[in-house]
């Protein structure tokens, strides 16, 4: 069965960096684009970033452009999100999700909490 | 990249039907038939309920249905059950490999 397991979250000070990982299993990882979606405490979902199945193209929501970098290692079935220059407003649960034909996300991980303290 | 507009909350009695709206713009909902809906129970990951406006993934009851007219998509849940109580989020492809979610609707089954 499809499994996505995020890790790497924690408490980090304003302006510092953090790298999230998403370990995928149960499907052919290299065949799927992948997303990061976040949810601030008590708030709604916000799409953050998307990467093509081969890692050739990457896209970001305006609020994280220049600060976050999505990447993947298809040999290890792992998706990453490098988050630099973190802001308090980046505090959220970060989910990875599997893309289906650029139309929707069909499976989601359980999320990892990132807390940026001032 | 403005969020789609959803009502903050809706409520209805068991066995009844409820419709949740999701209003976007000509750049997203109106321009693509790539609207999806997700159910999220507290502390849990979102679950796909509807994709491509009207399609149900395997395992999702046919009590859940989706539709779209212009820049507004809708999720209808008929025969409400207690376990349907959750937050529901719409999502639309917005072009140039970006996506936008709605603010979420809290469904209360009275």
PDB file of C-alpha atoms in Angstrom:
ATOM      1  CA  UNK A   1       0.000   0.000   0.000  1.00  0.00           C
ATOM      2  CA  UNK A   2       1.086   3.567  -0.613  1.00  0.00           C
ATOM      3  CA  UNK A   3       2.945   5.068   2.337  1.00  0.00           C
ATOM      4  CA  UNK A   4       4.389   8.526   2.777  1.00  0.00           C
ATOM      5  CA  UNK A   5       6.258   9.262   5.996  1.00  0.00           C
ATOM      6  CA  UNK A   6       7.482  12.766   6.734  1.00  0.00           C
ATOM      7  CA  UNK A   7      10.279  13.570   9.163  1.00  0.00           C
ATOM      8  CA  UNK A   8      12.618  16.394  10.087  1.00  0.00           C
ATOM      9  CA  UNK A   9      10.214  18.766  11.760  1.00  0.00           C
ATOM     10  CA  UNK A  10      10.948  20.488  15.045  1.00  0.00           C
ATOM     11  CA  UNK A  11      11.457  23.841  16.743  1.00  0.00           C
ATOM     12  CA  UNK A  12      13.805  26.236  14.991  1.00  0.00           C
ATOM     13  CA  UNK A  13      14.700  29.867  15.588  1.00  0.00           C
ATOM     14  CA  UNK A  14      13.683  32.667  13.267  1.00  0.00           C
ATOM     15  CA  UNK A  15      16.011  32.915  10.260  1.00  0.00           C
ATOM     16  CA  UNK A  16      17.446  29.430  10.612  1.00  0.00           C
ATOM     17  CA  UNK A  17      17.131  26.418   8.318  1.00  0.00           C
ATOM     18  CA  UNK A  18      15.482  23.006   8.412  1.00  0.00           C
ATOM     19  CA  UNK A  19      15.254  20.113   5.959  1.00  0.00           C
ATOM     20  CA  UNK A  20      12.176  17.937   5.783  1.00  0.00           C
ATOM     21  CA  UNK A  21      12.129  14.447   4.301  1.00  0.00           C
ATOM     22  CA  UNK A  22       9.317  12.297   2.976  1.00  0.00           C
ATOM     23  CA  UNK A  23      10.019   8.581   2.583  1.00  0.00           C
ATOM     24  CA  UNK A  24       7.817   6.923  -0.020  1.00  0.00           C
ATOM     25  CA  UNK A  25       6.941   3.259  -0.387  1.00  0.00           C
ATOM     26  CA  UNK A  26       4.311   1.024  -1.952  1.00  0.00           C
ATOM     27  CA  UNK A  27       4.443   2.626  -5.403  1.00  0.00           C
ATOM     28  CA  UNK A  28       6.931   3.518  -8.145  1.00  0.00           C
ATOM     29  CA  UNK A  29       8.178   6.811  -6.750  1.00  0.00           C
ATOM     30  CA  UNK A  30      10.021   7.899  -9.902  1.00  0.00           C
ATOM     31  CA  UNK A  31       6.754   7.821 -11.883  1.00  0.00           C
ATOM     32  CA  UNK A  32       5.021  10.501  -9.811  1.00  0.00           C
ATOM     33  CA  UNK A  33       5.321  14.215  -9.246  1.00  0.00           C
ATOM     34  CA  UNK A  34       5.212  15.160  -5.584  1.00  0.00           C
ATOM     35  CA  UNK A  35       3.857  18.053  -3.550  1.00  0.00           C
ATOM     36  CA  UNK A  36       4.485  19.709  -0.217  1.00  0.00           C
ATOM     37  CA  UNK A  37       1.385  21.212   1.407  1.00  0.00           C
ATOM     38  CA  UNK A  38       1.329  22.932   4.783  1.00  0.00           C
ATOM     39  CA  UNK A  39      -1.258  23.756   7.420  1.00  0.00           C
ATOM     40  CA  UNK A  40      -0.677  26.437  10.028  1.00  0.00           C
ATOM     41  CA  UNK A  41      -2.147  25.684  13.470  1.00  0.00           C
ATOM     42  CA  UNK A  42      -5.932  25.957  13.314  1.00  0.00           C
ATOM     43  CA  UNK A  43      -5.807  27.112   9.696  1.00  0.00           C
ATOM     44  CA  UNK A  44      -6.467  25.702   6.249  1.00  0.00           C
ATOM     45  CA  UNK A  45      -4.295  23.897   3.747  1.00  0.00           C
ATOM     46  CA  UNK A  46      -1.788  25.803   1.624  1.00  0.00           C
ATOM     47  CA  UNK A  47       0.004  24.355  -1.385  1.00  0.00           C
ATOM     48  CA  UNK A  48       3.742  25.001  -1.035  1.00  0.00           C
ATOM     49  CA  UNK A  49       5.717  23.289  -3.774  1.00  0.00           C
ATOM     50  CA  UNK A  50       5.646  20.723  -6.599  1.00  0.00           C
ATOM     51  CA  UNK A  51       8.410  18.740  -8.301  1.00  0.00           C
ATOM     52  CA  UNK A  52       8.239  16.725 -11.486  1.00  0.00           C
ATOM     53  CA  UNK A  53       8.746  12.974 -11.302  1.00  0.00           C
ATOM     54  CA  UNK A  54      12.308  13.263 -12.599  1.00  0.00           C
ATOM     55  CA  UNK A  55      13.133  16.378 -10.581  1.00  0.00           C
ATOM     56  CA  UNK A  56      13.609  18.460 -13.711  1.00  0.00           C
ATOM     57  CA  UNK A  57      11.147  21.209 -12.795  1.00  0.00           C
ATOM     58  CA  UNK A  58      10.108  22.735  -9.505  1.00  0.00           C
ATOM     59  CA  UNK A  59       7.411  25.202  -8.545  1.00  0.00           C
ATOM     60  CA  UNK A  60       6.643  27.221  -5.426  1.00  0.00           C
ATOM     61  CA  UNK A  61       3.998  29.393  -3.841  1.00  0.00           C
ATOM     62  CA  UNK A  62       5.119  33.036  -3.933  1.00  0.00           C
ATOM     63  CA  UNK A  63       5.583  33.270  -0.154  1.00  0.00           C
ATOM     64  CA  UNK A  64       8.416  30.701  -0.122  1.00  0.00           C
ATOM     65  CA  UNK A  65      10.159  31.453  -3.404  1.00  0.00           C
ATOM     66  CA  UNK A  66      13.851  32.009  -2.870  1.00  0.00           C
ATOM     67  CA  UNK A  67      13.730  30.484   0.629  1.00  0.00           C
ATOM     68  CA  UNK A  68      12.510  26.901   0.113  1.00  0.00           C
ATOM     69  CA  UNK A  69      13.927  24.273  -2.247  1.00  0.00           C
ATOM     70  CA  UNK A  70      12.173  21.062  -3.172  1.00  0.00           C
ATOM     71  CA  UNK A  71      14.228  18.098  -4.361  1.00  0.00           C
ATOM     72  CA  UNK A  72      14.059  14.324  -4.583  1.00  0.00           C
ATOM     73  CA  UNK A  73      16.275  11.257  -4.675  1.00  0.00           C
ATOM     74  CA  UNK A  74      14.602   8.667  -6.851  1.00  0.00           C
ATOM     75  CA  UNK A  75      17.244   6.076  -5.963  1.00  0.00           C
ATOM     76  CA  UNK A  76      16.202   6.314  -2.304  1.00  0.00           C
ATOM     77  CA  UNK A  77      12.494   7.115  -2.816  1.00  0.00           C
ATOM     78  CA  UNK A  78      12.779  10.274  -0.739  1.00  0.00           C
ATOM     79  CA  UNK A  79      11.336  13.750  -1.248  1.00  0.00           C
ATOM     80  CA  UNK A  80      12.941  16.737   0.466  1.00  0.00           C
ATOM     81  CA  UNK A  81      12.074  20.290   1.370  1.00  0.00           C
ATOM     82  CA  UNK A  82      14.990  22.519   2.321  1.00  0.00           C
ATOM     83  CA  UNK A  83      13.649  25.514   4.226  1.00  0.00           C
ATOM     84  CA  UNK A  84      15.982  28.483   4.720  1.00  0.00           C
ATOM     85  CA  UNK A  85      15.465  31.931   6.272  1.00  0.00           C
ATOM     86  CA  UNK A  86      12.481  30.610   8.178  1.00  0.00           C
ATOM     87  CA  UNK A  87       9.780  33.034   9.299  1.00  0.00           C
ATOM     88  CA  UNK A  88       7.304  32.735  12.156  1.00  0.00           C
ATOM     89  CA  UNK A  89       4.554  32.411   9.550  1.00  0.00           C
ATOM     90  CA  UNK A  90       6.189  29.228   8.233  1.00  0.00           C
ATOM     91  CA  UNK A  91       5.036  27.474  11.415  1.00  0.00           C
ATOM     92  CA  UNK A  92       2.804  24.631  10.231  1.00  0.00           C
ATOM     93  CA  UNK A  93       2.350  20.932   9.759  1.00  0.00           C
ATOM     94  CA  UNK A  94       4.021  20.027   6.484  1.00  0.00           C
ATOM     95  CA  UNK A  95       2.513  17.221   4.426  1.00  0.00           C
ATOM     96  CA  UNK A  96       3.962  15.490   1.404  1.00  0.00           C
ATOM     97  CA  UNK A  97       1.462  14.240  -1.141  1.00  0.00           C
ATOM     98  CA  UNK A  98       1.578  12.144  -4.288  1.00  0.00           C
ATOM     99  CA  UNK A  99       0.525  13.858  -7.499  1.00  0.00           C
ATOM    100  CA  UNK A 100      -1.789  12.332 -10.094  1.00  0.00           C
ATOM    101  CA  UNK A 101      -1.326  13.765 -13.561  1.00  0.00           C
ATOM    102  CA  UNK A 102      -1.014  17.342 -12.264  1.00  0.00           C
ATOM    103  CA  UNK A 103      -4.722  17.174 -11.468  1.00  0.00           C
ATOM    104  CA  UNK A 104      -4.896  16.237  -7.794  1.00  0.00           C
ATOM    105  CA  UNK A 105      -3.078  14.611  -4.884  1.00  0.00           C
ATOM    106  CA  UNK A 106      -4.300  11.138  -4.057  1.00  0.00           C
ATOM    107  CA  UNK A 107      -2.212  10.072  -1.041  1.00  0.00           C
ATOM    108  CA  UNK A 108      -0.876  12.156   1.814  1.00  0.00           C
ATOM    109  CA  UNK A 109       1.554  11.531   4.620  1.00  0.00           C
ATOM    110  CA  UNK A 110       0.703  12.161   8.256  1.00  0.00           C
ATOM    111  CA  UNK A 111       2.691  15.381   8.357  1.00  0.00           C
ATOM    112  CA  UNK A 112       5.571  16.804  10.378  1.00  0.00           C
ATOM    113  CA  UNK A 113       5.280  19.898  12.556  1.00  0.00           C
ATOM    114  CA  UNK A 114       7.646  22.820  12.052  1.00  0.00           C
ATOM    115  CA  UNK A 115       7.616  25.538  14.704  1.00  0.00           C
ATOM    116  CA  UNK A 116       9.572  28.727  14.097  1.00  0.00           C
ATOM    117  CA  UNK A 117      10.216  30.638  17.298  1.00  0.00           C
ATOM    118  CA  UNK A 118      11.137  34.286  17.601  1.00  0.00           C
TER     119      UNK A 118
ATOM    120  CA  UNK B   1      -2.572  32.806  -5.668  1.00  0.00           C
ATOM    121  CA  UNK B   2      -5.550  33.852  -3.519  1.00  0.00           C
ATOM    122  CA  UNK B   3      -7.344  31.131  -1.606  1.00  0.00           C
ATOM    123  CA  UNK B   4     -10.626  29.797  -2.940  1.00  0.00           C
ATOM    124  CA  UNK B   5     -13.667  30.913  -0.939  1.00  0.00           C
ATOM    125  CA  UNK B   6     -15.587  28.389   1.151  1.00  0.00           C
ATOM    126  CA  UNK B   7     -18.135  28.902   3.931  1.00  0.00           C
ATOM    127  CA  UNK B   8     -16.427  28.572   7.288  1.00  0.00           C
ATOM    128  CA  UNK B   9     -19.015  26.168   8.623  1.00  0.00           C
ATOM    129  CA  UNK B  10     -22.146  24.264   7.713  1.00  0.00           C
ATOM    130  CA  UNK B  11     -24.376  22.016   9.785  1.00  0.00           C
ATOM    131  CA  UNK B  12     -27.142  19.550   9.090  1.00  0.00           C
ATOM    132  CA  UNK B  13     -28.914  16.633  10.698  1.00  0.00           C
ATOM    133  CA  UNK B  14     -28.116  12.958  10.109  1.00  0.00           C
ATOM    134  CA  UNK B  15     -29.765  11.581   6.996  1.00  0.00           C
ATOM    135  CA  UNK B  16     -30.064  14.994   5.362  1.00  0.00           C
ATOM    136  CA  UNK B  17     -27.996  16.495   2.558  1.00  0.00           C
ATOM    137  CA  UNK B  18     -25.556  19.369   2.619  1.00  0.00           C
ATOM    138  CA  UNK B  19     -23.741  21.255  -0.116  1.00  0.00           C
ATOM    139  CA  UNK B  20     -20.424  23.058   0.362  1.00  0.00           C
ATOM    140  CA  UNK B  21     -19.486  25.711  -2.155  1.00  0.00           C
ATOM    141  CA  UNK B  22     -16.032  26.687  -3.369  1.00  0.00           C
ATOM    142  CA  UNK B  23     -15.683  29.907  -5.324  1.00  0.00           C
ATOM    143  CA  UNK B  24     -12.620  30.750  -7.351  1.00  0.00           C
ATOM    144  CA  UNK B  25     -11.811  32.849 -10.383  1.00  0.00           C
ATOM    145  CA  UNK B  26     -11.359  32.626 -14.126  1.00  0.00           C
ATOM    146  CA  UNK B  27      -7.725  31.686 -13.437  1.00  0.00           C
ATOM    147  CA  UNK B  28      -8.482  28.524 -11.521  1.00  0.00           C
ATOM    148  CA  UNK B  29     -11.896  26.911 -10.946  1.00  0.00           C
ATOM    149  CA  UNK B  30     -13.484  28.407 -14.060  1.00  0.00           C
ATOM    150  CA  UNK B  31     -10.515  27.603 -16.270  1.00  0.00           C
ATOM    151  CA  UNK B  32      -9.790  23.975 -15.376  1.00  0.00           C
ATOM    152  CA  UNK B  33     -11.803  20.864 -14.589  1.00  0.00           C
ATOM    153  CA  UNK B  34      -9.207  19.964 -11.976  1.00  0.00           C
ATOM    154  CA  UNK B  35     -11.130  20.612  -8.775  1.00  0.00           C
ATOM    155  CA  UNK B  36     -10.610  18.155  -5.948  1.00  0.00           C
ATOM    156  CA  UNK B  37     -12.101  17.847  -2.480  1.00  0.00           C
ATOM    157  CA  UNK B  38     -10.431  16.586   0.688  1.00  0.00           C
ATOM    158  CA  UNK B  39     -11.869  15.472   4.008  1.00  0.00           C
ATOM    159  CA  UNK B  40      -9.822  16.062   7.132  1.00  0.00           C
ATOM    160  CA  UNK B  41     -10.645  14.801  10.591  1.00  0.00           C
ATOM    161  CA  UNK B  42      -8.913  16.528  13.531  1.00  0.00           C
ATOM    162  CA  UNK B  43      -5.265  15.569  13.798  1.00  0.00           C
ATOM    163  CA  UNK B  44      -5.398  13.465  10.640  1.00  0.00           C
ATOM    164  CA  UNK B  45      -4.070  13.793   7.132  1.00  0.00           C
ATOM    165  CA  UNK B  46      -6.396  14.998   4.377  1.00  0.00           C
ATOM    166  CA  UNK B  47      -8.207  12.281   2.419  1.00  0.00           C
ATOM    167  CA  UNK B  48      -9.160  12.613  -1.235  1.00  0.00           C
ATOM    168  CA  UNK B  49     -12.935  12.469  -1.711  1.00  0.00           C
ATOM    169  CA  UNK B  50     -13.518  13.915  -5.193  1.00  0.00           C
ATOM    170  CA  UNK B  51     -11.174  14.644  -8.090  1.00  0.00           C
ATOM    171  CA  UNK B  52     -11.595  16.165 -11.546  1.00  0.00           C
ATOM    172  CA  UNK B  53     -14.755  17.946 -10.314  1.00  0.00           C
ATOM    173  CA  UNK B  54     -17.009  14.871 -10.244  1.00  0.00           C
ATOM    174  CA  UNK B  55     -14.922  11.699  -9.911  1.00  0.00           C
ATOM    175  CA  UNK B  56     -14.871   9.532  -6.788  1.00  0.00           C
ATOM    176  CA  UNK B  57     -11.788   7.491  -5.876  1.00  0.00           C
ATOM    177  CA  UNK B  58     -12.336   3.824  -5.031  1.00  0.00           C
ATOM    178  CA  UNK B  59     -13.739   3.365  -1.548  1.00  0.00           C
ATOM    179  CA  UNK B  60     -15.433   6.769  -1.287  1.00  0.00           C
ATOM    180  CA  UNK B  61     -19.189   6.317  -0.773  1.00  0.00           C
ATOM    181  CA  UNK B  62     -21.479   7.476  -3.556  1.00  0.00           C
ATOM    182  CA  UNK B  63     -23.107   9.768  -1.003  1.00  0.00           C
ATOM    183  CA  UNK B  64     -20.325  12.171  -1.946  1.00  0.00           C
ATOM    184  CA  UNK B  65     -20.687  13.992  -5.246  1.00  0.00           C
ATOM    185  CA  UNK B  66     -19.101  16.987  -6.922  1.00  0.00           C
ATOM    186  CA  UNK B  67     -20.128  19.527  -9.509  1.00  0.00           C
ATOM    187  CA  UNK B  68     -19.051  22.823 -10.995  1.00  0.00           C
ATOM    188  CA  UNK B  69     -20.697  25.814 -12.603  1.00  0.00           C
ATOM    189  CA  UNK B  70     -18.508  28.615 -13.840  1.00  0.00           C
ATOM    190  CA  UNK B  71     -16.122  29.677 -11.099  1.00  0.00           C
ATOM    191  CA  UNK B  72     -17.950  27.811  -8.323  1.00  0.00           C
ATOM    192  CA  UNK B  73     -17.479  24.155  -7.470  1.00  0.00           C
ATOM    193  CA  UNK B  74     -19.654  22.272  -5.013  1.00  0.00           C
ATOM    194  CA  UNK B  75     -19.434  19.173  -2.862  1.00  0.00           C
ATOM    195  CA  UNK B  76     -22.715  17.527  -1.906  1.00  0.00           C
ATOM    196  CA  UNK B  77     -22.968  14.931   0.826  1.00  0.00           C
ATOM    197  CA  UNK B  78     -26.272  13.103   0.991  1.00  0.00           C
ATOM    198  CA  UNK B  79     -27.542  10.809   3.731  1.00  0.00           C
ATOM    199  CA  UNK B  80     -25.290  12.500   6.284  1.00  0.00           C
ATOM    200  CA  UNK B  81     -23.676  10.235   8.834  1.00  0.00           C
ATOM    201  CA  UNK B  82     -21.916  11.080  12.078  1.00  0.00           C
ATOM    202  CA  UNK B  83     -18.531  10.101  10.621  1.00  0.00           C
ATOM    203  CA  UNK B  84     -18.909  12.740   7.912  1.00  0.00           C
ATOM    204  CA  UNK B  85     -18.301  15.414  10.534  1.00  0.00           C
ATOM    205  CA  UNK B  86     -14.942  16.868   9.503  1.00  0.00           C
ATOM    206  CA  UNK B  87     -13.320  19.777   7.687  1.00  0.00           C
ATOM    207  CA  UNK B  88     -13.607  19.797   3.902  1.00  0.00           C
ATOM    208  CA  UNK B  89     -11.206  21.573   1.572  1.00  0.00           C
ATOM    209  CA  UNK B  90     -11.518  22.242  -2.125  1.00  0.00           C
ATOM    210  CA  UNK B  91      -8.470  22.574  -4.327  1.00  0.00           C
ATOM    211  CA  UNK B  92      -8.047  23.761  -7.895  1.00  0.00           C
ATOM    212  CA  UNK B  93      -5.221  23.692 -10.374  1.00  0.00           C
ATOM    213  CA  UNK B  94      -4.351  27.344 -11.067  1.00  0.00           C
ATOM    214  CA  UNK B  95      -2.050  27.003 -14.056  1.00  0.00           C
ATOM    215  CA  UNK B  96       1.739  27.096 -14.396  1.00  0.00           C
ATOM    216  CA  UNK B  97       2.005  24.100 -12.067  1.00  0.00           C
ATOM    217  CA  UNK B  98       0.503  25.871  -9.069  1.00  0.00           C
ATOM    218  CA  UNK B  99      -2.489  24.897  -6.989  1.00  0.00           C
ATOM    219  CA  UNK B 100      -4.791  26.778  -4.658  1.00  0.00           C
ATOM    220  CA  UNK B 101      -6.876  25.494  -1.759  1.00  0.00           C
ATOM    221  CA  UNK B 102     -10.035  26.834  -0.215  1.00  0.00           C
ATOM    222  CA  UNK B 103     -10.051  28.053   3.357  1.00  0.00           C
ATOM    223  CA  UNK B 104     -11.918  24.978   4.520  1.00  0.00           C
ATOM    224  CA  UNK B 105     -15.453  24.274   5.745  1.00  0.00           C
ATOM    225  CA  UNK B 106     -16.213  22.685   9.095  1.00  0.00           C
ATOM    226  CA  UNK B 107     -19.152  20.301   8.728  1.00  0.00           C
ATOM    227  CA  UNK B 108     -21.135  19.596  11.865  1.00  0.00           C
ATOM    228  CA  UNK B 109     -23.599  16.708  11.859  1.00  0.00           C
ATOM    229  CA  UNK B 110     -26.186  17.754  14.451  1.00  0.00           C
TER     230      UNK B 110
END
